[in-house]
Every structure is written in C-alpha cells, then in structure tokens.
Short mmCIF file of C-alpha atoms in Angstrom, two decimals:
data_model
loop_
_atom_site.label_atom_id
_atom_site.label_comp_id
_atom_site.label_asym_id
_atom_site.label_seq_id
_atom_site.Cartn_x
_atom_site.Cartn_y
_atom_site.Cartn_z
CA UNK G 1 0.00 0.00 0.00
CA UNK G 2 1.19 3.23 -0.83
CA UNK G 3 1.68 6.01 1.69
CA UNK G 4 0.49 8.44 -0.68
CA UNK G 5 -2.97 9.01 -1.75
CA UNK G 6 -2.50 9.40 -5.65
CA UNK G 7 -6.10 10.90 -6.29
CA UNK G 8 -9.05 9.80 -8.61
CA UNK G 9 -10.61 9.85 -12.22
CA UNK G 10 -13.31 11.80 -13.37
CA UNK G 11 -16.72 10.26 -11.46
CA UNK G 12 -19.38 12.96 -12.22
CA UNK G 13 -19.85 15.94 -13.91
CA UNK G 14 -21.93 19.01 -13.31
CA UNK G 15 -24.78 19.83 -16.11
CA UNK G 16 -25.96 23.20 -16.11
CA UNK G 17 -28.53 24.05 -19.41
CA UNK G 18 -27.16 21.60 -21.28
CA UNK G 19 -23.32 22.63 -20.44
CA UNK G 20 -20.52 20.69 -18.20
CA UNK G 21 -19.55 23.56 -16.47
CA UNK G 22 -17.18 21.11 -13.56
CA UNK G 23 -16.20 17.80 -13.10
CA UNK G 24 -16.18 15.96 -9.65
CA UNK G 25 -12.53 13.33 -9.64
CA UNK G 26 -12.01 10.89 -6.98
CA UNK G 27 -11.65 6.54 -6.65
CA UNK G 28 -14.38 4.38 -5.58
CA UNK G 29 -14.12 0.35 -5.26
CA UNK G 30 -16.33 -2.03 -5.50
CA UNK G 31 -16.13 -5.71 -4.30
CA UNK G 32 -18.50 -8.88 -4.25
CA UNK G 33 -19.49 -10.79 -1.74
CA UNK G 34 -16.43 -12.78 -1.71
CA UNK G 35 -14.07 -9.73 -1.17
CA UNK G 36 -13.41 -9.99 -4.70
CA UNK G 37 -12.89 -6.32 -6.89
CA UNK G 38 -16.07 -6.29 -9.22
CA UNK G 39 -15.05 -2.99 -10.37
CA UNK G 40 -13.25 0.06 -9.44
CA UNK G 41 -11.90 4.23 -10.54
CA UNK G 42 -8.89 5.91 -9.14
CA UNK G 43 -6.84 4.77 -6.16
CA UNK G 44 -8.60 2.46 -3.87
CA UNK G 45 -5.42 1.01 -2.33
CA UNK G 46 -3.63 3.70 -1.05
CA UNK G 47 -4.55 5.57 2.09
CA UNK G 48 -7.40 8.29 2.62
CA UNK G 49 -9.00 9.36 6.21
CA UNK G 50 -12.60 7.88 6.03
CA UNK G 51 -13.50 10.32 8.62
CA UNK G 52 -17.10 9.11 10.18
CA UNK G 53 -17.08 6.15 7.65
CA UNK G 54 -15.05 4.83 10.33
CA UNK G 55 -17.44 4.99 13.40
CA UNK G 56 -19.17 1.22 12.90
CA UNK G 57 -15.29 -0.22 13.18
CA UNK G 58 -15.23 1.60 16.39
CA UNK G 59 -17.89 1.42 17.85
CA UNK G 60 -17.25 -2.23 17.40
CA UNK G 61 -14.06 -2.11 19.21
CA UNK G 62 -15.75 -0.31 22.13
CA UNK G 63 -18.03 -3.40 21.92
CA UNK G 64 -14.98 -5.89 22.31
CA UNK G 65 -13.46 -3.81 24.69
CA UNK G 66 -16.34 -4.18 27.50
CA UNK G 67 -18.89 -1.25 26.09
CA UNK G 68 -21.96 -2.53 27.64
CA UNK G 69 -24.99 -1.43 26.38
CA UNK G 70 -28.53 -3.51 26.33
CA UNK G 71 -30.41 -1.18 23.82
CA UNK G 72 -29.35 -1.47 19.97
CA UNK G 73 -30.29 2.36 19.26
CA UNK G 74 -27.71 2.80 21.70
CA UNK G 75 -25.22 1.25 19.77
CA UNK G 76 -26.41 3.05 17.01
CA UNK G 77 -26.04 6.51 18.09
CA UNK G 78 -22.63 5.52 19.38
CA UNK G 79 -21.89 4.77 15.48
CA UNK G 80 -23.51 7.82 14.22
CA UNK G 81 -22.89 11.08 12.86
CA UNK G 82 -26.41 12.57 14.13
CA UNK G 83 -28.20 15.29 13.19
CA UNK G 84 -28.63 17.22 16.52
CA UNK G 85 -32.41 16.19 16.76
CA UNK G 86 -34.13 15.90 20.05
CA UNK G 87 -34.08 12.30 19.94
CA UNK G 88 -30.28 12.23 19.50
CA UNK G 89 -29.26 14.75 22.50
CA UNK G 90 -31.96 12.87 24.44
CA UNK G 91 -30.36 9.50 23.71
CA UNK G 92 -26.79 10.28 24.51
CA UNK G 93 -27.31 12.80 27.35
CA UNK G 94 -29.06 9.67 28.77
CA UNK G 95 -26.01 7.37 27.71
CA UNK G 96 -23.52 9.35 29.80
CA UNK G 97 -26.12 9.86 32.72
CA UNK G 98 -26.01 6.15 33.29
CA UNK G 99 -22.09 6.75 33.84
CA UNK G 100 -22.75 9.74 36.03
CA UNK G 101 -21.56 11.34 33.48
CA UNK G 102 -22.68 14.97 31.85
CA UNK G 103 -21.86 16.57 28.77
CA UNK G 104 -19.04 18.85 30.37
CA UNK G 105 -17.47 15.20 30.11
CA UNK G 106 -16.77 14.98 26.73
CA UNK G 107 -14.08 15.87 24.44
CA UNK G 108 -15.68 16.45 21.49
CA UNK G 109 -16.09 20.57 20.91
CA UNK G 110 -19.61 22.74 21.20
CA UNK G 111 -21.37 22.96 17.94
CA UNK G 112 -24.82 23.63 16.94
CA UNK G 113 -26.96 20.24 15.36
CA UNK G 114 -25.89 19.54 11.96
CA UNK G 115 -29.21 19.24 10.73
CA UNK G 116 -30.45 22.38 9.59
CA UNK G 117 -33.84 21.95 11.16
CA UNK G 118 -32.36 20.89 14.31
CA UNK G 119 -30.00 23.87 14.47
CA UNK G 120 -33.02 26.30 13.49
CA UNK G 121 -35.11 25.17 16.27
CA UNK G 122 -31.87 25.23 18.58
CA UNK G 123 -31.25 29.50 17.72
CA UNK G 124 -34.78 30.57 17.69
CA UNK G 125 -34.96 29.06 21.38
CA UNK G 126 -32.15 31.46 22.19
CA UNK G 127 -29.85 28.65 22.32
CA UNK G 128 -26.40 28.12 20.77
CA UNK G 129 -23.51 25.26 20.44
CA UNK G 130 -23.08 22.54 22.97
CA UNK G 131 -21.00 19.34 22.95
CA UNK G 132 -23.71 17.27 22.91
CA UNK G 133 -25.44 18.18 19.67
CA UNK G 134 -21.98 18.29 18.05
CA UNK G 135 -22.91 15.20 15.57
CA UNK G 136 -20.16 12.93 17.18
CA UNK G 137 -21.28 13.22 20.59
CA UNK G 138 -22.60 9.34 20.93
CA UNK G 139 -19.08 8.39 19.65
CA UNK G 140 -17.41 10.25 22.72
CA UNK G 141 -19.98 8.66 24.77
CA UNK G 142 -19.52 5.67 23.96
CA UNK G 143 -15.70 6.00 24.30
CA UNK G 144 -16.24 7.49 27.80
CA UNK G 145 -18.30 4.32 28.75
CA UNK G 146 -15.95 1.88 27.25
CA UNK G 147 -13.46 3.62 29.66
CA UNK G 148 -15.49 2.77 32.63
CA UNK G 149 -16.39 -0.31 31.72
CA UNK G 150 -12.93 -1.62 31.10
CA UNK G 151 -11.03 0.46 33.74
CA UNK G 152 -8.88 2.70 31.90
CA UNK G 153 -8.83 6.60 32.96
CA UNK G 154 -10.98 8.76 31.12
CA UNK G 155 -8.48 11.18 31.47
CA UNK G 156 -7.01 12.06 27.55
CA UNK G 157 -9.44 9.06 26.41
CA UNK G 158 -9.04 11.01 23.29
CA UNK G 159 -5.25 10.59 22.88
CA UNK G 160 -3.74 8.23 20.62
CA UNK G 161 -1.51 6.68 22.95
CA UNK G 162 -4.56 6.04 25.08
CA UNK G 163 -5.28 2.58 26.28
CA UNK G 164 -8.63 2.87 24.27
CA UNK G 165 -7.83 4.09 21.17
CA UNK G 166 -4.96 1.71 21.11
CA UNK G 167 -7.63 -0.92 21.54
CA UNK G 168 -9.48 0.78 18.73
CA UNK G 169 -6.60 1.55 15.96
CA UNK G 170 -5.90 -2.49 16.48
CA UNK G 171 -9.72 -3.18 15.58
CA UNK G 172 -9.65 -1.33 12.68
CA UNK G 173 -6.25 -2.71 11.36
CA UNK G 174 -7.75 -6.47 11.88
CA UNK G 175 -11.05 -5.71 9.95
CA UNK G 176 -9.11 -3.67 7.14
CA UNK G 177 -6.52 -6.43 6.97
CA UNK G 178 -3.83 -3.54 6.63
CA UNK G 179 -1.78 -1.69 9.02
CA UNK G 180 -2.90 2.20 9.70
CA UNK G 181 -0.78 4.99 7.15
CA UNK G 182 -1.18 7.73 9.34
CA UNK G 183 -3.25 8.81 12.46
CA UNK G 184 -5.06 12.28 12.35
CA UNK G 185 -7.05 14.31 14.58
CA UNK G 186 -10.67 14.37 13.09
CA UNK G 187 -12.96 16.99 13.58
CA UNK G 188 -14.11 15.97 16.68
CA UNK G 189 -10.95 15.73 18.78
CA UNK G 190 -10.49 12.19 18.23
CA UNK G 191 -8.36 10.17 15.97
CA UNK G 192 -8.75 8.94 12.44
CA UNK G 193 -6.58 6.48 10.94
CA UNK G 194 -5.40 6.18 7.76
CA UNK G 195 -6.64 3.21 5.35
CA UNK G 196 -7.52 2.56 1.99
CA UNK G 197 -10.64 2.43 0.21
CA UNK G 198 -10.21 -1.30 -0.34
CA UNK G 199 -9.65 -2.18 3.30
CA UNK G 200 -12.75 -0.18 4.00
CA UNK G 201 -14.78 -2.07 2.02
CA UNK G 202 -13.59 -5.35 3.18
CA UNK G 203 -14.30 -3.91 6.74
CA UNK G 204 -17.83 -3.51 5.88
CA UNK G 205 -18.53 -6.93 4.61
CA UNK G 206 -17.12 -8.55 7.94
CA UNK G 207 -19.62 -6.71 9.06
CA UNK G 208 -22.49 -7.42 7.77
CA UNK G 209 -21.72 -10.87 7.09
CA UNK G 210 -20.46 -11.97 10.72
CA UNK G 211 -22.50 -14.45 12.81
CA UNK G 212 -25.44 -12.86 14.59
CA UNK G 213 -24.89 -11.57 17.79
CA UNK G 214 -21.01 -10.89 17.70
CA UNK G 215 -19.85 -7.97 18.21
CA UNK G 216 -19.69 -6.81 14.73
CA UNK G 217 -22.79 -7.77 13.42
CA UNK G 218 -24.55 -6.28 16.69
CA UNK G 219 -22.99 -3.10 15.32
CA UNK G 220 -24.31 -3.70 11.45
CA UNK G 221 -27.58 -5.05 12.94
CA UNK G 222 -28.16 -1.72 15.38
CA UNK G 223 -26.98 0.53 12.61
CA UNK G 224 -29.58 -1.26 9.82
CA UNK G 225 -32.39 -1.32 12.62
CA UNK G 226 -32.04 2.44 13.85
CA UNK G 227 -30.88 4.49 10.98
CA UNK G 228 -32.53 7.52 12.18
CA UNK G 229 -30.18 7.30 15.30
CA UNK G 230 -27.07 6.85 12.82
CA UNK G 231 -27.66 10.00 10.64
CA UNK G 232 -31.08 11.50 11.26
CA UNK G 233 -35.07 11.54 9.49
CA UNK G 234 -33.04 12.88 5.83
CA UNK G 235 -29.44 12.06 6.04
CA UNK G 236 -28.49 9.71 2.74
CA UNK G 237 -27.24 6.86 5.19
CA UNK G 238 -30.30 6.79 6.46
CA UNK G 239 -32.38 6.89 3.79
CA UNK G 240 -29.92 4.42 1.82
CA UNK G 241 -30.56 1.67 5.32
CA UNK G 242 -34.42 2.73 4.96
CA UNK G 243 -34.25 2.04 1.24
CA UNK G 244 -32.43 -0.51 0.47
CA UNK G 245 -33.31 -4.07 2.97
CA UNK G 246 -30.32 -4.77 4.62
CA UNK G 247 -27.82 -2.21 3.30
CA UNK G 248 -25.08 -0.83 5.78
CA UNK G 249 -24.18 2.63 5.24
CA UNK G 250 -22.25 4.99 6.89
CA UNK G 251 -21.13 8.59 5.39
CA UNK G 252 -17.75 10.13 6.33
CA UNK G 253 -16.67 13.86 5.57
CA UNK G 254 -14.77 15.37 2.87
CA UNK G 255 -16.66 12.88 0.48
CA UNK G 256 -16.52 9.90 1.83
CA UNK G 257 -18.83 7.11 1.78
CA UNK G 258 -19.30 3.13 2.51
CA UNK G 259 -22.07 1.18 1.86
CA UNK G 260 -22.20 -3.33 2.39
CA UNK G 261 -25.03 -5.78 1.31
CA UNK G 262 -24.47 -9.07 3.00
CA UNK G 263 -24.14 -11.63 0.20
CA UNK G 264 -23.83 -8.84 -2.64
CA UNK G 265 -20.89 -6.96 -1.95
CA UNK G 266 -19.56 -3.33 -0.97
CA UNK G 267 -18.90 -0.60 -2.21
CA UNK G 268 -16.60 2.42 -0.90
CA UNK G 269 -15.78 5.73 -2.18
CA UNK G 270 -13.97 9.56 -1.55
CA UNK G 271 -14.82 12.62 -4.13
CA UNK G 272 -11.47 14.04 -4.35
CA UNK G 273 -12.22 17.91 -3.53
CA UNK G 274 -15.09 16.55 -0.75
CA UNK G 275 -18.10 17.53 -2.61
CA UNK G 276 -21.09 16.00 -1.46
CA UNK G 277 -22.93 16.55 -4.21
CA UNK G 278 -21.33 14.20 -5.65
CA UNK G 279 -21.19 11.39 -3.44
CA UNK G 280 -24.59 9.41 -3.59
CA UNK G 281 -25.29 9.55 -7.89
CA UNK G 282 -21.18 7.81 -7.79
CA UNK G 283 -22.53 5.75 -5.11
CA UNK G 284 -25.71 4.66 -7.09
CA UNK G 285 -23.91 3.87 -10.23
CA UNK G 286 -21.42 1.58 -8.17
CA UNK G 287 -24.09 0.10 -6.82
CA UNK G 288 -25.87 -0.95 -10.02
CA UNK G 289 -22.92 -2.72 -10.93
CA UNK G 290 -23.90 -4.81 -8.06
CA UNK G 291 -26.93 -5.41 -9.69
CA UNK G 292 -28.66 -3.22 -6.55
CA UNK G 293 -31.99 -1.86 -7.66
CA UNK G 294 -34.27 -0.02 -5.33
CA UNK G 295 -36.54 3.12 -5.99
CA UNK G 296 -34.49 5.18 -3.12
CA UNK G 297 -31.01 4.82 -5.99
CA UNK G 298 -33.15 6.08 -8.33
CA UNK G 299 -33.81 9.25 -6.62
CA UNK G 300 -30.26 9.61 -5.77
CA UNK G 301 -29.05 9.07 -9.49
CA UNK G 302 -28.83 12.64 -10.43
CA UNK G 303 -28.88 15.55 -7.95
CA UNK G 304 -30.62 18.39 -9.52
CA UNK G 305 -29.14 21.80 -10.17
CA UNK G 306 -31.35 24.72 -9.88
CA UNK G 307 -31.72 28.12 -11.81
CA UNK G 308 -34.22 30.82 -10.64
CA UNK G 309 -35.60 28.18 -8.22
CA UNK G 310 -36.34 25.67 -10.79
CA UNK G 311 -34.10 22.64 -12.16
CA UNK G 312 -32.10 23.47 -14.96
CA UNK G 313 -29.39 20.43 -14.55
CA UNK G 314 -27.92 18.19 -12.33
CA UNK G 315 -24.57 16.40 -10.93
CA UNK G 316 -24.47 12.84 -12.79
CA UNK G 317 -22.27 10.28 -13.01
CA UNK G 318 -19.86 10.01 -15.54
CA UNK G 319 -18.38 7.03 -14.17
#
C-alpha cells in the first residue's frame, strides 16, 4: 500500500442548461461478496481518512473492549454522525447519565446540530452550540463508557496513545486487513486512521456478514435497525438503510462514503475535492454494478441543479 494518496478519475460531472460547467474526480471500489474487486476508478489502495465512515469499526471495538450497552439504538447513536435532533441529545445525554456522566465530560467541541432543522429550532430558542449536539457526541460517549467499563482513565481518552484508542486503531487494522498509514485528529478531537478504500470495504462486509450476535454484526444489525439514530429523518445513510433491505451505510466527511449488502458486496468511495454533491449519484452507479436496484437509488441518481428556483441540470455520473 502506498503512503500516498494518488487521487481519482473523473466520477461525475456538473450539467448546467445543457453545459458541463465542472467535473467531480475521486476513486471508488467495489467488491462482491467474496471480497473480490467487481469494479473500481482511481486509487482504492492507497490511504485516505474515512472520517465518520469509520465509526461502525469503532464502535465495534468499544463493543470488544467491554462497552456494555442492552439497547441497539444505543449502539447506534454511538456509530452515528447525528443530526442534533431531540431524539439524538436525548439518547446520549441519557447514555452518559447512566455513567454519572454529563456533557461537560466529553471531548468532542460545542457545535450547533448539523441538521439544519435541528439547528433552526436550537437558535430561535435562544440557544447556541453545545458538545452534545456536536454530531459525534454518541461516539465520545460511547468511548467514555468503554473507559469505565474496562477500567482505563478517562483522562485524555481522546489521545492516541490512550489505552482505548490503542484498543481501537488495532480493531480497525484487523477488519481492514492492513496496518494504519497515518493517524489524524478528526474533527471531533479524536483520531482517524489512515486506510484505503479497499480495506474499507472489506471492513464492511465482515460486518455485515459476521454471525449474529457478535460484536460486529450487533454493530451492522443496530446501525440497519435504527438508521434515524445513525444519521437523522433525511441524512443519505439513512435513507440508503431505509431504502435498500439490509444495506449498511455509513457517510464520512470530505466525500466519503461506505455502503455493504451481505451476500452482494460493498462498495466504498472519496470525491477528491469533498463535494457531497457528488457522493450518492457515484454511489448509485457503483451500486448498479452490483446489480442493486431499489426506488431510493433512483432518486439519488442525479442531484438536480437549480436556476431561478427551478431545475435546470444536475450532478451525474460520468463514471
């Protein structure tokens, strides 16, 4: 594996009247059910940061590690990037209250929800950022309770060198089958490793296709059975596990996105210049190739572009 993410091929282009007025690069892989490359654009073997993409791999090493929780939406929100919605803050303020625990505990910074209906509601109440809408907060939670659970000091939980995210970085490396390139500081304080696209998606299978009730498929199965907890009522992931029976999905920043169908295959991909956008009509044409039908990829094969409040074009494929 190379240390050096080379970048990606043209994967969709932007349609405006008629006229390709930008292109979106960036490397996508896709694999059958046997781990096997069906298909693939750009570099899927060198390393990128999957950013939240990476939540379900630790979430399941909080699992291994002693994280005991008896409700599945629990382990859900601990896998989730959610949207700030009363029914997220609810559910992890209520995590870390059976710790003793309050928000002041966590390490992840104040932000306002990242849904933008959650975040209206939130300023019109006179309110502003806390940690515990920032959209990791059930990730810090969980981390916090892990801590607990298996003895180690909460103290710098967040810190690579910490007993925990040692614990985790080895998780990730065993379900990736490939040694972390780098370790990062993500947006919320904690760290992100380094893997490639291909050990992503070979990550996801094991998860969806473990036996029930080990640790990773309790992760996959909480995920798949609570996707509102995971991303919130609109996020794609969400829609995608509504959508699509069975799917695993999980969206990571800067254009990042991974997506399993036990028995089918996965699929994984990064936009190069982070572009949402782009993300889900790539994502739907991988999928096809997977022969993945389902009216919810059809509304996600072309995101429309608007003029004077009415479409005039869209972001496509091209891949």
């Amino acid at each position: 594996m190379s240390k050096t993410y080379e970048g990606g091929e043209p994967l969709a282009e932007v349609v405006r009247s008629g006229f390709v007025e930008g292109v979106h690069r960036g490397s996508v892989v896709v694999l059958d059910a046997a781990q096997a490359t069906v298909a693939g654009a750009g570099d899927g073997v060198s390393p990128i940061f999957p950013r939240s993409a990476s939540k379900p791999l630790q979430a399941l090493g909080m699992l291994r590690a002693g994280l005991a929780v008896t409700d599945p939406a629990d382990v859900a929100v601990v896998s989730a990037s959610h949207a700030g919605e009363e029914f997220h803050l609810a559910r992890v303020a209520a995590l870390l209250g059976s710790a003793g625990l309050d928000p002041g505990a966590l390490h992840c910074p104040p932000d306002l929800p990242f849904g933008e209906a959650a975040r209206e509601a939130v300023l019109r109440a006179g309110g502003g950022p806390s940690r515990l809408a920032m959209n990791c907060s059930g990730k810090h939670a969980g981390m916090l309770l892990t801590c607990l659970a298996a003895g180690w000091p909460v103290d710098g939980y967040w810190r690579p060198e910490h007993p925990l995210q040692q614990r985790l970085t080895a998780t990730i490396e065993e379900f990736t089958g490939e040694p972390a390139a780098a370790v990062g500081v993500d947006g919320c304080g904690a760290p992100v490793l380094a893997v490639s696209l291909t050990g992503l998606a070979r990550a996801y299978l094991r998860l969806v296709a473990a036996e029930p009730g080990s640790p990773e498929r309790t992760v996959a199965d909480a995920m798949r059975a609570y996707p509102e907890v995971v991303g919130g009522t609109v996020a794609d992931d969400t829609r995608l596990m509504r959508g699509v029976p069975g799917m695993l999905a999980k969206i990571g920043a800067e254009g990042v996105i991974a997506a399993a169908l036990p028995g089918v295959g996965a699929v994984t991909l990064k936009i190069d210049d982070g572009a949402t956008r782009a993300r889900m009509p790539v994502l739907v044409s991988a999928l096809r190739r997977l022969g993945v039908r389902a009216p919810v990829l059809t509304e996600y094969a072309e995101v429309p572009l608007l003029g004077g409040a009415l479409p005039v074009g869209g972001v496509r494929p091209v891949w």
